Coordinates of C-alpha atoms in Angstrom, one line a residue:
M39 CA -9.5 -16.8 3.7
P40 CA -6.3 -19.0 4.1
S41 CA -6.1 -21.4 6.9
S42 CA -4.3 -20.6 10.2
T43 CA -1.5 -23.1 9.5
P44 CA 1.9 -21.4 9.1
R45 CA 3.5 -21.9 5.7
R46 CA 6.9 -22.7 7.1
S47 CA 8.4 -24.2 10.2
H48 CA 11.7 -22.2 10.1
A49 CA 13.4 -22.1 13.5
R50 CA 12.7 -18.9 15.4
H51 CA 14.7 -16.7 17.7
S52 CA 15.0 -17.6 21.4
A53 CA 17.6 -15.7 23.3
L54 CA 18.9 -12.2 23.9
V55 CA 21.9 -10.4 25.4
V56 CA 20.6 -7.1 26.8
G57 CA 22.5 -3.8 26.8
A58 CA 24.6 -4.5 23.7
L59 CA 23.7 -5.4 20.1
A60 CA 23.7 -9.2 20.3
W61 CA 21.7 -12.3 19.6
T62 CA 22.1 -16.1 20.2
A63 CA 20.5 -18.9 18.3
C64 CA 18.1 -21.5 19.6
G65 CA 18.1 -25.3 20.0
S66 CA 21.1 -27.5 19.3
D67 CA 22.8 -24.8 17.2
E68 CA 23.0 -22.4 20.1
R69 CA 26.2 -20.3 19.9
D70 CA 28.9 -20.4 22.6
E71 CA 29.1 -16.6 22.6
P72 CA 27.2 -13.6 21.1
A73 CA 27.4 -13.5 17.4
A74 CA 27.8 -9.8 17.2
T75 CA 28.4 -7.2 19.9
V76 CA 28.7 -3.4 19.8
T77 CA 30.2 -1.9 22.9
S78 CA 30.6 1.7 21.7
L79 CA 29.4 3.9 19.0
T80 CA 31.4 6.4 17.1
A81 CA 30.5 9.8 15.8
G82 CA 29.6 10.2 12.1
P83 CA 29.6 7.6 9.4
G84 CA 30.9 4.1 10.0
T85 CA 32.1 1.3 7.7
A86 CA 29.8 -0.4 5.3
G87 CA 31.7 -3.7 5.2
D88 CA 32.7 -6.0 2.4
D89 CA 30.4 -7.5 -0.3
T90 CA 28.8 -10.8 0.7
T91 CA 26.5 -13.2 -0.9
T92 CA 22.9 -13.2 0.3
S93 CA 20.5 -16.0 0.7
A94 CA 18.8 -15.1 -2.6
G95 CA 22.1 -15.6 -4.4
T96 CA 22.8 -11.9 -5.1
T97 CA 26.0 -10.1 -4.3
A98 CA 25.9 -7.1 -2.0
G99 CA 26.0 -4.0 -4.1
S100 CA 24.8 -5.9 -7.3
G101 CA 21.7 -3.7 -7.6
P102 CA 18.0 -3.7 -6.9
K103 CA 15.4 -6.1 -8.0
L104 CA 12.2 -4.2 -7.5
D105 CA 9.5 -2.8 -9.8
V106 CA 11.4 -3.8 -12.9
G107 CA 10.6 -5.5 -16.2
E108 CA 12.0 -7.0 -19.3
T109 CA 14.0 -4.8 -21.7
E110 CA 12.6 -4.1 -25.1
G111 CA 13.5 -6.6 -27.8
N112 CA 12.3 -10.0 -28.9
A113 CA 10.3 -12.3 -26.6
S114 CA 13.3 -14.4 -25.7
D115 CA 15.2 -11.5 -24.3
T116 CA 14.9 -11.9 -20.5
A117 CA 17.4 -9.2 -19.5
V118 CA 16.1 -6.9 -16.8
D119 CA 16.7 -3.2 -16.6
L120 CA 17.6 -2.9 -13.0
C121 CA 17.8 0.8 -13.1
K122 CA 14.3 1.8 -14.0
V123 CA 10.8 1.2 -12.8
V124 CA 8.8 0.2 -15.8
D125 CA 5.8 -1.4 -14.3
D126 CA 3.2 -0.8 -11.5
M127 CA 2.7 -3.0 -8.5
D128 CA -0.2 -5.1 -9.9
A129 CA 1.8 -8.3 -10.5
V130 CA 3.1 -9.6 -7.1
G131 CA 4.3 -13.1 -6.5
D132 CA 4.5 -15.1 -3.3
C133 CA 7.7 -14.9 -1.3
D134 CA 9.8 -18.0 -1.5
A135 CA 13.3 -17.1 -0.5
E136 CA 14.5 -18.0 3.1
A137 CA 17.6 -16.9 4.9
P138 CA 20.0 -19.7 6.0
P139 CA 19.4 -21.1 9.5
D140 CA 20.4 -18.8 12.4
S141 CA 20.7 -15.8 10.1
F142 CA 20.2 -13.2 12.7
E143 CA 23.5 -11.5 13.7
P144 CA 22.7 -7.8 13.9
E145 CA 25.5 -5.2 14.0
I146 CA 25.7 -1.5 13.6
Q147 CA 26.5 -0.6 10.0
W148 CA 26.9 3.1 10.7
T149 CA 25.8 5.9 12.9
F150 CA 25.3 9.6 12.2
G151 CA 24.9 12.6 14.5
A152 CA 26.9 12.0 17.6
G153 CA 25.7 14.8 20.0
E154 CA 22.6 15.4 17.8
Q155 CA 19.0 14.4 18.3
S156 CA 16.1 13.3 16.1
W157 CA 12.4 13.0 16.9
V158 CA 11.3 12.2 13.3
T159 CA 10.9 9.0 11.4
P160 CA 13.7 8.7 8.8
L161 CA 12.9 8.4 5.1
V162 CA 14.7 6.5 2.3
A163 CA 14.9 7.2 -1.5
N164 CA 17.5 8.0 -4.2
F165 CA 18.5 11.6 -4.3
T166 CA 22.0 11.5 -5.8
D167 CA 23.9 10.1 -8.8
D168 CA 26.3 7.8 -7.0
N169 CA 27.6 5.8 -10.0
G170 CA 28.2 8.9 -12.2
D171 CA 26.2 7.8 -15.2
G172 CA 24.3 11.1 -15.3
E173 CA 21.1 9.7 -13.9
I174 CA 19.5 9.3 -10.5
D175 CA 17.8 5.9 -10.6
L176 CA 17.7 2.5 -8.9
C177 CA 21.3 1.7 -9.8
D178 CA 22.4 4.4 -7.3
V179 CA 22.9 3.9 -3.6
P180 CA 19.7 4.9 -1.7
D181 CA 19.9 7.9 0.6
V182 CA 18.5 8.5 4.1
V183 CA 16.6 11.6 5.0
L184 CA 17.2 12.6 8.7
V185 CA 15.7 15.6 10.5
S186 CA 18.1 16.4 13.4
Y187 CA 19.9 19.1 15.4
P188 CA 21.9 19.2 18.7
T189 CA 19.0 20.5 20.7
I190 CA 15.4 19.9 19.7
S191 CA 11.9 20.5 21.1
Y192 CA 8.6 21.8 20.0
A193 CA 8.9 25.1 18.2
T194 CA 12.6 24.5 17.3
T195 CA 13.9 24.1 13.8
C196 CA 16.3 21.4 12.5
N197 CA 18.7 20.5 9.7
V198 CA 17.5 18.0 7.1
N199 CA 20.4 15.7 6.3
I200 CA 20.6 13.7 3.1
L201 CA 22.9 10.7 4.0
D202 CA 24.5 8.1 1.8
G203 CA 22.7 4.8 2.7
E204 CA 25.9 2.7 2.5
S205 CA 28.2 4.7 4.8
G206 CA 26.1 7.4 6.5
T207 CA 28.2 10.1 4.9
P208 CA 26.3 13.4 4.3
H209 CA 25.7 14.3 0.7
F210 CA 24.2 17.7 1.7
T211 CA 22.3 19.3 4.4
I212 CA 19.2 21.6 4.2
G213 CA 20.2 24.0 7.0
I214 CA 18.2 25.5 9.9
T215 CA 17.9 28.8 7.9
E216 CA 15.0 27.0 6.1
F217 CA 13.2 26.7 9.5
V218 CA 12.1 23.1 9.0
S219 CA 10.2 21.8 12.0
C220 CA 12.1 19.3 14.3
T221 CA 8.8 17.5 15.2
A222 CA 6.8 17.2 11.9
T223 CA 7.5 14.3 9.6
P224 CA 8.2 15.3 5.9
A225 CA 7.3 13.2 2.9
L226 CA 9.2 12.6 -0.3
G227 CA 8.1 11.8 -3.8
D228 CA 8.1 13.0 -7.4
I229 CA 5.5 15.7 -7.2
D230 CA 6.2 17.5 -10.5
G231 CA 6.8 14.6 -12.9
D232 CA 10.5 15.2 -13.5
G233 CA 11.4 11.7 -12.4
L234 CA 13.2 12.9 -9.3
P235 CA 12.1 13.0 -5.7
E236 CA 11.1 16.2 -4.0
L237 CA 10.9 16.6 -0.3
V238 CA 7.9 18.4 1.3
A239 CA 8.4 19.5 4.8
V240 CA 6.7 21.6 7.5
W241 CA 8.4 24.9 8.3
N242 CA 8.0 27.5 11.0
N243 CA 7.0 30.8 9.4
G244 CA 7.1 33.0 12.4
G245 CA 5.0 30.7 14.5
V246 CA 2.7 29.6 11.7
Y247 CA 3.5 26.1 10.4
R248 CA 3.1 25.8 6.7
L249 CA 4.5 23.7 3.8
K250 CA 7.8 24.1 2.0
A251 CA 9.1 21.9 -0.9
F252 CA 12.7 21.2 -1.8
E253 CA 14.2 19.8 -5.0
H254 CA 16.2 16.6 -5.0
D255 CA 19.4 18.6 -4.5
G256 CA 18.1 20.6 -1.5
T257 CA 17.2 23.8 -3.2
V258 CA 13.9 25.4 -2.4
K259 CA 11.2 24.5 -4.9
W260 CA 8.3 26.6 -3.4
T261 CA 7.2 27.9 -0.1
N262 CA 3.6 28.3 1.1
T263 CA 3.1 31.6 2.9
T264 CA -0.6 32.0 2.9
D265 CA -2.5 29.0 4.4
G266 CA -2.8 27.6 7.9
G267 CA -2.6 30.8 9.8
N268 CA -5.9 30.4 11.5
A269 CA -5.3 26.9 12.7
D270 CA -4.1 25.8 16.1
Q271 CA -0.3 25.9 15.5
F272 CA 0.8 23.7 18.4
Y273 CA -0.9 20.7 16.9
R274 CA 0.3 21.4 13.4
E275 CA 4.0 21.3 14.3
S276 CA 3.9 17.6 15.1
G277 CA 1.9 16.5 12.1
A278 CA 2.9 14.3 9.2
I279 CA 2.7 14.9 5.4
A280 CA 1.5 12.3 2.9
L281 CA 1.6 12.3 -1.0
H282 CA -1.1 10.7 -3.1
D283 CA -2.8 11.3 -6.5
L284 CA -6.2 11.5 -5.0
D285 CA -8.2 12.0 -8.2
A286 CA -6.1 9.8 -10.5
D287 CA -5.3 12.7 -12.9
G288 CA -1.6 12.4 -12.9
D289 CA -1.0 15.3 -10.5
V290 CA 0.1 14.6 -7.0
E291 CA -1.8 16.1 -4.0
I292 CA -0.2 16.8 -0.7
I293 CA -2.0 16.0 2.5
F294 CA -1.2 17.7 5.7
N295 CA -3.5 17.0 8.7
H296 CA -6.9 18.3 7.6
E297 CA -5.7 20.2 4.5
V298 CA -5.0 19.1 0.9
Y299 CA -2.7 21.0 -1.4
D300 CA -1.7 20.7 -5.1
H301 CA 1.9 19.9 -6.1
D302 CA 2.7 23.6 -6.3
G303 CA 1.7 24.1 -2.6
K304 CA -1.7 25.8 -3.3
L305 CA -4.4 24.9 -0.9
L306 CA -7.2 22.9 -2.7
F307 CA -9.5 22.3 0.3
E308 CA -9.5 22.0 4.0
Y309 CA -11.8 20.5 6.5
P310 CA -12.3 22.2 9.9
N311 CA -10.6 20.2 12.6
P312 CA -13.2 20.0 15.4
A313 CA -10.7 19.2 18.1
P314 CA -7.0 19.5 17.0
G315 CA -4.6 17.0 18.4
E316 CA -0.9 16.2 18.3
L317 CA 0.7 13.6 15.9
E318 CA -1.9 13.6 13.1
A319 CA -0.9 11.2 10.4
T320 CA -3.6 11.5 7.8
T321 CA -3.6 8.8 5.0
A322 CA -5.6 8.1 1.8
A323 CA -7.2 5.0 0.3
D324 CA -10.0 4.1 -2.1
L325 CA -12.6 3.2 0.4
D326 CA -15.6 3.2 -1.9
G327 CA -14.1 1.4 -4.9
D328 CA -14.6 4.2 -7.4
G329 CA -10.9 4.4 -8.4
L330 CA -10.3 7.6 -6.5
L331 CA -8.8 8.0 -3.1
E332 CA -10.5 9.2 0.1
V333 CA -8.6 11.4 2.5
I334 CA -8.8 9.6 5.9
T335 CA -8.2 11.3 9.3
G336 CA -8.8 9.7 12.6
H337 CA -12.5 10.6 12.7
S338 CA -13.6 11.3 9.1
A339 CA -13.0 10.7 5.4
W340 CA -13.4 13.0 2.4
H341 CA -13.7 12.3 -1.3
A342 CA -11.0 13.5 -3.6
D343 CA -13.1 16.6 -4.4
G344 CA -13.3 17.6 -0.8
S345 CA -16.8 16.5 -0.1
V346 CA -17.5 14.5 3.0
Y347 CA -17.5 10.7 2.8
F348 CA -18.2 10.1 6.5
E349 CA -17.9 11.9 9.8
N350 CA -17.7 10.1 13.1
F351 CA -16.8 13.0 15.4
P352 CA -17.6 13.4 18.3
T353 CA -18.1 9.7 18.8
I354 CA -14.6 9.0 17.7
P355 CA -12.2 11.8 18.9
A356 CA -10.4 13.9 16.4
Q357 CA -7.2 12.9 18.1
A358 CA -6.8 9.5 16.4
I359 CA -4.4 7.9 13.9
P360 CA -5.8 5.8 11.0
Q361 CA -4.4 2.6 9.5
V362 CA -6.1 0.8 6.6
G363 CA -6.2 -2.9 5.9
N364 CA -8.5 -5.9 5.5
L365 CA -8.8 -7.1 9.0
D366 CA -11.8 -9.4 8.9
D367 CA -13.4 -12.1 6.7
D368 CA -15.0 -9.8 4.1
P369 CA -13.1 -8.5 1.0
D370 CA -13.4 -4.8 2.0
P371 CA -10.9 -2.8 4.0
E372 CA -11.3 -1.6 7.6
I373 CA -9.8 1.4 9.3
F374 CA -7.9 0.6 12.5
L375 CA -7.7 3.6 14.7
T376 CA -5.6 4.4 17.7
S377 CA -7.1 7.2 19.7
G378 CA -7.0 9.0 23.1
T379 CA -10.0 6.8 24.2
G380 CA -8.5 3.5 23.0
L381 CA -8.7 1.4 19.9
W382 CA -11.5 1.6 17.3
M383 CA -12.4 -0.5 14.2
V384 CA -14.3 1.3 11.4
E385 CA -15.8 -0.3 8.2
H386 CA -14.9 1.1 4.8
T387 CA -18.3 2.8 4.8
G388 CA -17.5 4.7 8.0
A389 CA -19.7 2.5 10.1
I390 CA -18.2 1.9 13.5
K391 CA -17.5 -1.8 14.0
Y392 CA -16.4 -1.5 17.7
G393 CA -14.6 0.8 20.1
P394 CA -13.2 2.3 22.2
V395 CA -11.5 -0.7 23.7
T396 CA -8.3 -0.9 25.8
P397 CA -7.5 -4.6 25.6
T398 CA -4.1 -4.6 27.2
G399 CA -5.6 -3.3 30.4
I400 CA -4.0 0.1 30.3
P401 CA -6.6 2.8 31.1
A402 CA -7.2 5.6 28.6
S403 CA -6.3 8.3 31.1
A404 CA -4.8 10.8 28.6
Y405 CA -5.1 11.1 24.9
L406 CA -1.5 10.0 24.2
V407 CA -1.8 6.8 26.2
W408 CA -3.3 4.9 23.3
Q409 CA -2.9 7.3 20.3
R410 CA 0.1 5.8 18.6
P411 CA 1.0 4.8 15.1
G412 CA -0.2 1.3 14.3
T413 CA 1.2 -1.5 12.1
I414 CA -0.5 -4.1 9.9
H415 CA 1.3 -7.3 8.9
D416 CA 1.2 -11.1 9.3
F417 CA 3.1 -11.6 12.6
D418 CA 2.3 -15.2 13.2
G419 CA 2.7 -16.9 9.8
D420 CA -1.0 -17.9 9.4
E421 CA -1.3 -15.9 6.1
R422 CA -3.7 -13.4 7.6
S423 CA -2.7 -9.9 8.5
D424 CA -2.7 -9.0 12.2
W425 CA -2.3 -5.5 13.6
A426 CA -0.2 -4.0 16.4
S427 CA 0.1 -0.9 18.4
S428 CA 1.3 0.3 21.8
S429 CA -0.2 1.9 24.8
Q430 CA 1.8 3.8 27.4
S431 CA 3.3 0.7 29.0
A432 CA 2.4 -2.2 26.6
Y433 CA 3.0 -3.2 23.0
A434 CA 0.5 -5.7 21.6
V435 CA -0.2 -7.7 18.5
Y436 CA -3.9 -8.5 17.7
Q437 CA -5.1 -11.4 15.6
G438 CA -8.6 -10.1 15.2
P439 CA -11.2 -9.7 14.1
N440 CA -11.8 -8.5 17.7
A441 CA -9.4 -6.4 19.7
S442 CA -9.7 -9.0 22.5
D443 CA -7.9 -11.5 20.3
V444 CA -4.5 -10.5 21.6
L445 CA -1.7 -12.7 20.1
W446 CA 0.8 -11.4 22.6
Q447 CA 1.8 -8.3 24.6
V448 CA 5.0 -7.0 26.2
V449 CA 5.9 -4.3 28.6
V450 CA 7.4 -1.1 27.2
A451 CA 8.3 2.2 28.7
D452 CA 6.7 5.1 26.8
L453 CA 5.1 7.4 29.4
S454 CA 6.1 10.6 27.7
G455 CA 5.0 10.3 24.1
A456 CA 3.5 8.1 21.4
A457 CA 6.1 6.1 19.5
G458 CA 5.2 3.5 17.0
G459 CA 6.5 0.3 15.5
T460 CA 6.9 -1.6 12.3
A461 CA 7.5 -5.2 11.1
F462 CA 9.5 -7.2 8.6
D463 CA 10.1 -10.9 7.8
F464 CA 13.9 -10.8 8.0
L465 CA 14.4 -14.5 7.7
G466 CA 11.7 -15.1 5.0
D467 CA 10.1 -17.8 7.0
G468 CA 6.6 -16.4 6.9
V469 CA 6.7 -14.9 10.4
A470 CA 7.4 -11.2 10.6
E471 CA 9.6 -9.8 13.3
A472 CA 7.9 -6.9 15.2
M473 CA 9.9 -3.8 16.0
Y474 CA 9.3 -1.0 18.6
A475 CA 11.4 1.8 20.0
D476 CA 10.3 3.2 23.4
E477 CA 12.0 5.8 25.6
Q478 CA 14.8 3.5 26.6
A479 CA 15.5 0.9 23.9
F480 CA 14.9 -0.4 20.4
R481 CA 13.7 -4.0 20.5
I482 CA 12.9 -6.7 17.9
Y483 CA 10.3 -9.3 19.0
D484 CA 9.5 -12.7 17.6
G485 CA 6.3 -12.2 15.7
L486 CA 4.8 -15.5 16.8
T487 CA 5.6 -15.4 20.5
G488 CA 6.6 -11.8 21.4
A489 CA 9.9 -13.0 22.8
T490 CA 12.6 -10.3 22.7
V491 CA 15.3 -11.2 20.2
L492 CA 17.2 -8.0 20.1
E493 CA 17.6 -4.9 22.3
I494 CA 19.8 -1.9 21.9
P495 CA 19.8 1.3 23.8
R496 CA 18.2 4.4 22.4
G497 CA 16.9 7.4 24.4
S498 CA 13.9 9.5 23.5
P499 CA 10.9 11.3 25.1
T500 CA 9.2 10.1 21.9
I501 CA 6.7 11.8 19.6
S502 CA 5.4 9.6 16.8
E503 CA 8.7 8.3 15.4
Y504 CA 9.2 4.6 14.7
P505 CA 11.9 2.3 13.2
V506 CA 12.2 2.0 9.4
V507 CA 13.2 -1.1 7.4
A508 CA 14.6 -0.7 3.9
D509 CA 17.5 -1.8 1.7
I510 CA 19.4 1.4 2.3
D511 CA 22.6 0.4 0.6
N512 CA 21.4 -1.6 -2.4
D513 CA 23.2 -4.8 -1.2
G514 CA 20.2 -7.1 -1.5
S515 CA 19.6 -7.3 2.3
A516 CA 17.3 -5.3 4.6
E517 CA 18.6 -2.7 7.1
I518 CA 17.0 -1.0 10.1
L519 CA 17.0 2.7 10.9
V520 CA 16.5 3.9 14.5
V521 CA 16.6 7.5 15.7
S522 CA 17.5 8.8 19.2
T523 CA 17.5 12.0 21.1
S524 CA 19.8 11.2 24.0
G525 CA 22.5 8.7 24.9
Q526 CA 23.0 7.5 21.3
P527 CA 23.8 9.2 17.9
A528 CA 20.8 10.7 16.2
L529 CA 20.6 7.8 13.8
Q530 CA 21.7 4.1 13.9
A531 CA 21.7 1.9 10.8
I532 CA 21.6 -1.8 11.7
R533 CA 22.3 -4.7 9.4
D534 CA 22.9 -8.5 9.6
K535 CA 26.6 -9.1 10.0
Q536 CA 26.7 -11.2 6.8
D537 CA 23.9 -9.3 5.0
R538 CA 21.7 -12.5 4.9
W539 CA 18.4 -10.8 5.8
I540 CA 15.8 -10.9 3.1
Q541 CA 15.8 -7.9 0.8
A542 CA 13.4 -5.1 1.4
R543 CA 12.3 -2.3 -0.9
R544 CA 14.8 0.6 -1.2
I545 CA 12.2 3.3 -0.3
W546 CA 10.2 4.6 2.7
N547 CA 8.6 7.9 1.7
Q548 CA 6.3 9.1 4.4
H549 CA 4.9 8.4 7.9
A550 CA 1.7 6.7 6.7
Y551 CA 3.6 4.4 4.4
Y552 CA 2.0 1.2 2.9
V553 CA 4.1 0.1 -0.1
T554 CA 1.6 0.8 -2.9
N555 CA 1.4 4.5 -2.1
V556 CA 4.8 5.0 -3.9
R557 CA 6.9 3.3 -6.5
E558 CA 10.5 2.5 -5.7
D559 CA 11.8 5.4 -7.9
S560 CA 9.7 7.9 -5.8
T561 CA 7.0 8.3 -8.4
I562 CA 3.4 8.4 -7.0
P563 CA 1.0 6.0 -8.8
Q564 CA -1.7 7.7 -10.8
V565 CA -4.0 4.8 -10.2
Q566 CA -3.1 3.1 -6.9
V567 CA -3.3 -0.7 -6.3
P568 CA -5.3 -1.1 -3.1
S569 CA -2.8 -2.1 -0.4
W570 CA -5.2 -4.6 1.2
K571 CA -5.5 -6.5 -2.1
A572 CA -1.7 -6.6 -2.8
F573 CA 0.0 -6.9 0.6
N574 CA -2.5 -6.0 3.3
T575 CA 0.1 -4.2 5.3
F576 CA 0.6 -0.7 6.8
R577 CA 3.8 0.9 8.1
T578 CA 5.8 -2.1 7.0
N579 CA 7.9 -2.7 3.9
A580 CA 7.6 -5.3 1.2
Q581 CA 10.1 -8.1 0.4
I582 CA 11.9 -8.5 -2.9
E583 CA 12.9 -11.6 -4.7
E584 CA 14.4 -12.1 -8.2
G585 CA 12.0 -10.5 -10.6
G586 CA 10.3 -8.0 -8.3
L587 CA 8.0 -7.7 -5.4
C588 CA 6.7 -10.6 -3.4
D589 CA 3.9 -11.0 -0.9
P590 CA 4.4 -12.8 2.4
V591 CA 0.6 -12.8 2.9
P592 CA -1.1 -14.0 -0.3
P593 CA -4.6 -12.4 -0.5
G594 CA -7.3 -14.8 0.5

């Protein structure tokens, strides 16, 4: 594995103005006053701002640079078709671009939903033909999918808003007459091979929570009305959907908790849930190296044909959330679990490596104290992936391979639910910023030290929502999406004031997102590149540089 020496010595953040959106630089370049401050938020969409030049030398609005290749022609033709994905993600370079010094001046780009609430992680993809060329592709402005309504709770239904990523203006809304759950997280992707994204959501069919799919324009594609009726409905309504081609046959499967459906919404197989729990976020990965994906819950894994790969219940409780990455010194992946009893680490074979542990000192007194969505990324710049998760009152980053190897931990306020976090290297200096949104605020932490570098208000009793990072406006610079249920609009979009942050992908398609599970044009890979071999991240986005994807943590 690589050494523990950080690749770069870029200056890090050091100060914070609490209560408003503000940041001050460190060292001799410290600013006399906050670089950006937001004192009030307005209802509905805001102003996107003028085009600027990013650190990578691209002009805001000049188009994406991800998953693209050379155009057809002679070998000397190096023109790039920026509008189409023509390659898979098996050729990834190292990240080299860095933002200019002190390039951290966050501001609100736009808000949506004054007087509304959202409890669901927002999603990002292209749904609309913004440039009028008759195609929906990477040359259009990405769109944000937001589940919201003025009043939300368990058992209520919400609107699904498709918002322009540049301005926050609604393109269209899937109304509450479609009975989409306010607490379950949809997934988006091209499930039928038409080159356009569909949205698969959980809907309330008279108290039975089932799947419903929508076309890219919001029309109903199909509705499942037969399956899931015998399951415990309370736990289904807060689950999360995932899209994968499990058997590498070119057809997309839909995973929902302990069930697998085909792309038409027909149940393929299900596995009895021995002890249903809230906030299930089932994922998939090729654990045994046969080219097919296993379905991974908190306590078990099944092969693509529905046969059992391993089962760890009741040792590991059914109420657990899985994250997959290479978190030790062997070449195989591990499954990092957050559960009601604490943290677990499971080998790719299903063998339990350790757990349960509660390394931040917070007792596992109730199942949501430790069961929260986790994150995998290189937080400290040593070119090895770390992992992070919260407990009820602490958010921590772990260096591993043992959970006792805590890099840092900070105090948070999340007694009511189970919110999660993400990470992104906004400055391109090899150290990722950590992000977490608790009941009271959204915060960004320096990945190396845990120092708070940004704090803005947000209110939520929290379920399993977390911030999202993507280039939502196609300007060559990453933005952040944060939802709220009280005190703030339902969604806030945050950018750097001068759009100098390193560019992120323009997609975030599901709760259990890990880059190689989806291409940037929303197509689902038939043969998936193992995430731990390409990026070794989970619930974080990838950086982009000229020519395509780049990896901040080169595989060791």
